[in-house]
Coordinates of N, CA and C in Angstrom, one line a residue:
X1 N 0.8 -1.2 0.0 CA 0.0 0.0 0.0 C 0.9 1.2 0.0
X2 N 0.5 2.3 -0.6 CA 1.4 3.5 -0.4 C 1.4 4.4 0.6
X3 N 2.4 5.3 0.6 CA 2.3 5.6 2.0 C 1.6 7.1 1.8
X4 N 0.4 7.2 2.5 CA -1.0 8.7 2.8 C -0.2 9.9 3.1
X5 N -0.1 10.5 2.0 CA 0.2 12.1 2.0 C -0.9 13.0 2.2
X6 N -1.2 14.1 2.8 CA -2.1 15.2 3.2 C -2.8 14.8 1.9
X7 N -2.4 15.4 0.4 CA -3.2 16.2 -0.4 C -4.0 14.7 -1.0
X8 N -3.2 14.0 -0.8 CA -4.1 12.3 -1.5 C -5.3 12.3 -0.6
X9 N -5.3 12.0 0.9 CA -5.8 12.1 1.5 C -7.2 13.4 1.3
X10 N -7.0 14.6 1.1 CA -7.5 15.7 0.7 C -8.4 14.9 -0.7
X11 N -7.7 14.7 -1.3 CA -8.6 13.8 -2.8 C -9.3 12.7 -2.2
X12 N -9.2 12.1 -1.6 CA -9.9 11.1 -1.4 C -11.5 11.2 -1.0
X13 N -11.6 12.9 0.3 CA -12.2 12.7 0.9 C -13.2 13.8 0.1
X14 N -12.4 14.5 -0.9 CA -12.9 15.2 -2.0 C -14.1 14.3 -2.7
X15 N -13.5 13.3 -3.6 CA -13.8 12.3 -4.1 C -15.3 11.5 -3.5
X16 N -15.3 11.2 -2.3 CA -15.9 10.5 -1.8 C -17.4 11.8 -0.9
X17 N -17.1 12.7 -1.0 CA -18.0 14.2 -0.6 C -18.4 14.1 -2.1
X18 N -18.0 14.5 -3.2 CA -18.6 14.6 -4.4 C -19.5 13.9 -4.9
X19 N -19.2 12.3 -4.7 CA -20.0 11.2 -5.1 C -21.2 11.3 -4.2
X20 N -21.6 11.9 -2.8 CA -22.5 11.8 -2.3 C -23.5 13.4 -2.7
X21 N -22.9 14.2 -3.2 CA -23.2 15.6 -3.2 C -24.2 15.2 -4.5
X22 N -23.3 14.4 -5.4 CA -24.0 14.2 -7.3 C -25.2 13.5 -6.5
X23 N -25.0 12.2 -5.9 CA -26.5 11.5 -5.8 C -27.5 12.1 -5.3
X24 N -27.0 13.3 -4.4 CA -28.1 13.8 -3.7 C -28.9 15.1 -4.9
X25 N -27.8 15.1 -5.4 CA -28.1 16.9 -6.6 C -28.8 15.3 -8.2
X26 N -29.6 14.6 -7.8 CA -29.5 13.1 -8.7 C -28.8 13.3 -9.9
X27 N -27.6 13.4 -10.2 CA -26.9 13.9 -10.8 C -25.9 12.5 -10.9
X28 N -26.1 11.2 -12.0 CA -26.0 9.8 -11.9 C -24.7 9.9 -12.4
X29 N -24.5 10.4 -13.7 CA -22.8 10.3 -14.3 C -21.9 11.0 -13.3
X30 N -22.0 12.1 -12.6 CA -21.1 12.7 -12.0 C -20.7 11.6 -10.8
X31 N -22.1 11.3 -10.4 CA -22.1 10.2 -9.1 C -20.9 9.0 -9.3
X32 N -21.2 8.4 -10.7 CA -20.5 7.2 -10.9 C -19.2 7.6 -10.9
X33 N -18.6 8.5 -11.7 CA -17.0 9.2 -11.9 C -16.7 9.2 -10.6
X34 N -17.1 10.0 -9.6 CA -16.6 10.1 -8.4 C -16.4 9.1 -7.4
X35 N -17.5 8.1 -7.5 CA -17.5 7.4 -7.2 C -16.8 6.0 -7.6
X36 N -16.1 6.0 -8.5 CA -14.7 5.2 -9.3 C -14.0 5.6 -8.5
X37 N -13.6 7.0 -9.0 CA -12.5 7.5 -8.3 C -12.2 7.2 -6.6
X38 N -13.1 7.7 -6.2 CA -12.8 7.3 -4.8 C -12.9 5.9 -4.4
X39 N -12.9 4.7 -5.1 CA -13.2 4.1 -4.4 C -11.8 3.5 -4.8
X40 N -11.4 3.7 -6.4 CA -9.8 3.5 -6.5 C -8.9 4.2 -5.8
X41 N -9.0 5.4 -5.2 CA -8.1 5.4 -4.0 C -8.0 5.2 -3.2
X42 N -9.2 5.0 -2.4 CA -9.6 4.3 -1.3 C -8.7 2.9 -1.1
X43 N -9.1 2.3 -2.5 CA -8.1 0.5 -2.3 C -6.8 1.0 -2.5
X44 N -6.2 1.5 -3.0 CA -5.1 2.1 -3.4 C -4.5 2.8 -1.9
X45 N -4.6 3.5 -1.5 CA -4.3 4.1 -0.3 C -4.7 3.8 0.9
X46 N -5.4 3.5 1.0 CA -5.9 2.8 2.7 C -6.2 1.5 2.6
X47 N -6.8 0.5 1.3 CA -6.9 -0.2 1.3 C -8.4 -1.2 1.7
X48 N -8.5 -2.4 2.0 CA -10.2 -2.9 2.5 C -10.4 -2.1 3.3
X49 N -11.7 -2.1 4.0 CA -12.3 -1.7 4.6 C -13.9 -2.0 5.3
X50 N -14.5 -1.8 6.3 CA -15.7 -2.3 6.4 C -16.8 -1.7 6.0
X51 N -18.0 -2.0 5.9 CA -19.0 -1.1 5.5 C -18.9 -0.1 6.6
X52 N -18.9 0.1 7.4 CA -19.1 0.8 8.3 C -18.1 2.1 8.5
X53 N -16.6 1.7 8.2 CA -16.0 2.6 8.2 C -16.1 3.1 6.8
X54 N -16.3 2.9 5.5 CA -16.7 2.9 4.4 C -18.0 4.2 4.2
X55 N -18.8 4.0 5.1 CA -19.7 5.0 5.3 C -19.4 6.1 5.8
X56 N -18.5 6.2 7.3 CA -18.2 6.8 7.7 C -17.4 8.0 7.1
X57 N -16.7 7.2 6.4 CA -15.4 8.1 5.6 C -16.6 9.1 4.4
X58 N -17.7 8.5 3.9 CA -18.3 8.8 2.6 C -18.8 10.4 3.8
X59 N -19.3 9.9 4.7 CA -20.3 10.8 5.7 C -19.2 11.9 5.5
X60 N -17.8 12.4 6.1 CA -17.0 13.3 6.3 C -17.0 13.7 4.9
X61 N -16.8 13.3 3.8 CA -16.4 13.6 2.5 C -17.3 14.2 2.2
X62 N -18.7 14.2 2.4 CA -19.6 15.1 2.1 C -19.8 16.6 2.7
X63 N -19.4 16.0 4.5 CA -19.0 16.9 5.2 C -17.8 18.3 4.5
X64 N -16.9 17.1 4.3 CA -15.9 18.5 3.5 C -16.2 19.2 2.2
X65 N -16.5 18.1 1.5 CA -17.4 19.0 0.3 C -17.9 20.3 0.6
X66 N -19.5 20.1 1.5 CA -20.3 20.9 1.6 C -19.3 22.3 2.4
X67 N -18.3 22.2 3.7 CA -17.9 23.5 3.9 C -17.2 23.9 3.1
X68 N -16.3 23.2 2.5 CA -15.7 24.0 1.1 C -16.5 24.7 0.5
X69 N -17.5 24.3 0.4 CA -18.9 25.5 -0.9 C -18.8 26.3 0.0
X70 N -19.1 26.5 1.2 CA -19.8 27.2 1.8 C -18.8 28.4 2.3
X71 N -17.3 27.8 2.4 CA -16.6 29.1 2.3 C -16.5 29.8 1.7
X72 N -16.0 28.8 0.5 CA -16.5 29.7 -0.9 C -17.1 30.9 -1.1
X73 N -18.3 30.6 -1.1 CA -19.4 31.2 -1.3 C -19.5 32.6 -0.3
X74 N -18.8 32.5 0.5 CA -19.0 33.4 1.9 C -17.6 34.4 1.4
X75 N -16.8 33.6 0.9 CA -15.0 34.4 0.8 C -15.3 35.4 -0.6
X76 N -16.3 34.8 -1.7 CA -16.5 35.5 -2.7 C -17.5 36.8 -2.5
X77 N -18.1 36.8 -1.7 CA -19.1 37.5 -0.8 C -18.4 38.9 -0.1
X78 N -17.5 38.3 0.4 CA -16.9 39.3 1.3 C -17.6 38.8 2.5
X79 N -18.0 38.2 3.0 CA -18.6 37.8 4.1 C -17.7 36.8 5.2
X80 N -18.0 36.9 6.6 CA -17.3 36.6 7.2 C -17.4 34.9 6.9
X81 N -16.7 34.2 7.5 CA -16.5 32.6 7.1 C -15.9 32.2 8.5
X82 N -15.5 32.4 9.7 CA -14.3 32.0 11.0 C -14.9 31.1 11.4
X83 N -16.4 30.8 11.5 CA -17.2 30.1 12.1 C -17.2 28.7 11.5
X84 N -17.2 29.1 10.0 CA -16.9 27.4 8.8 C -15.7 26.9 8.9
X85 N -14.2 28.0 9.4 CA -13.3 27.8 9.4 C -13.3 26.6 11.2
X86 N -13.2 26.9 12.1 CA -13.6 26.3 13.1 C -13.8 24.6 13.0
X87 N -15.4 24.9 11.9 CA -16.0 23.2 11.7 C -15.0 22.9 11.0
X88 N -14.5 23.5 9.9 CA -13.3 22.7 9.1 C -12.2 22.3 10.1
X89 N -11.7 22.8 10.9 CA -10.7 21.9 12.0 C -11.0 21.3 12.3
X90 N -12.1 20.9 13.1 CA -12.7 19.9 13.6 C -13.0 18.4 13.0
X91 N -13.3 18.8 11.8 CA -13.8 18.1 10.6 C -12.3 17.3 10.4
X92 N -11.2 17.9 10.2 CA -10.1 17.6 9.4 C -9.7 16.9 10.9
X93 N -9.6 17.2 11.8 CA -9.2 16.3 13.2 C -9.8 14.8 13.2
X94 N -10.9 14.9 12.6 CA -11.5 13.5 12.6 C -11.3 13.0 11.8
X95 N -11.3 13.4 10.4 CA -10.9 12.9 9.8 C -9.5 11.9 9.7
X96 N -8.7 12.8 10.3 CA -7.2 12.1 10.5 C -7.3 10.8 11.5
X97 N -8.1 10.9 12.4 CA -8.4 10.1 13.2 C -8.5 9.0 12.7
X98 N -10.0 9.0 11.6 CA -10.2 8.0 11.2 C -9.3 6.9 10.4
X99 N -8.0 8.0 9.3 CA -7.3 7.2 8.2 C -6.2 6.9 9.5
X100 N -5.9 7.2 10.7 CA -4.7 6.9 11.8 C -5.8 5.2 11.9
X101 N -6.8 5.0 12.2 CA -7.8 3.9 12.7 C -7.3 2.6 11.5
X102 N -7.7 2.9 10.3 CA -7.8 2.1 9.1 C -6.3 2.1 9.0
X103 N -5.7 2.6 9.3 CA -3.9 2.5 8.5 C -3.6 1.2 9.9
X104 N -3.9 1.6 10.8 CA -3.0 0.9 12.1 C -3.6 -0.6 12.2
X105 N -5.1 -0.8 11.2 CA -5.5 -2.0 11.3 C -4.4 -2.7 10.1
X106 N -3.8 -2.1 9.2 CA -2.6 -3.0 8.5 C -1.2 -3.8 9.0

């Protein structure tokens, strides 16, 4: 398995927030692409996994998706954003958590 750099990691969870963002926007081709993708890095980089942690990871990736828009959206505004910035630490703490859980089961 290769060894999980930030920005792979960053793709991954990219990847796997997208794929949930298209199904929900029913948006089926975007769903499928992203959903390749992430699921080839996923084996590729962290490797099996259970449904359960499988879900979980998809759950944050949507998580990060959706504050990325949402800074976005706030930064092109001129509008404040500290508050999204915040959940994004938080978010990214658990995140790490999670690939520290799946990596240590190898």
């Amino acid at each position: 398995m290769a060894k999980v750099e930030r920005n792979t990691l960053l793709a991954i969870f990219w990847a796997l927030g997208c794929e949930e963002h298209a199904i929900e926007d029913d948006d089926e081709e975007n769903a499928r692409i992203a959903g390749e993708s992430a699921r080839k890095l996923v084996r590729e980089y962290l490797g099996e996994m259970s449904d359960a942690e499988w879900c979980e990871l998809k759950h944050y990736g949507l998580s990060y998706v959706n504050t990325a828009e949402q800074i976005g959206k706030k930064m092109r505004r001129g509008e404040d954003w500290s508050h999204l910035a915040e959940h994004r630490n938080a978010m990214s703490a658990r995140i790490n958590d999670l690939v520290e859980e799946i990596l240590k089961k190898e």
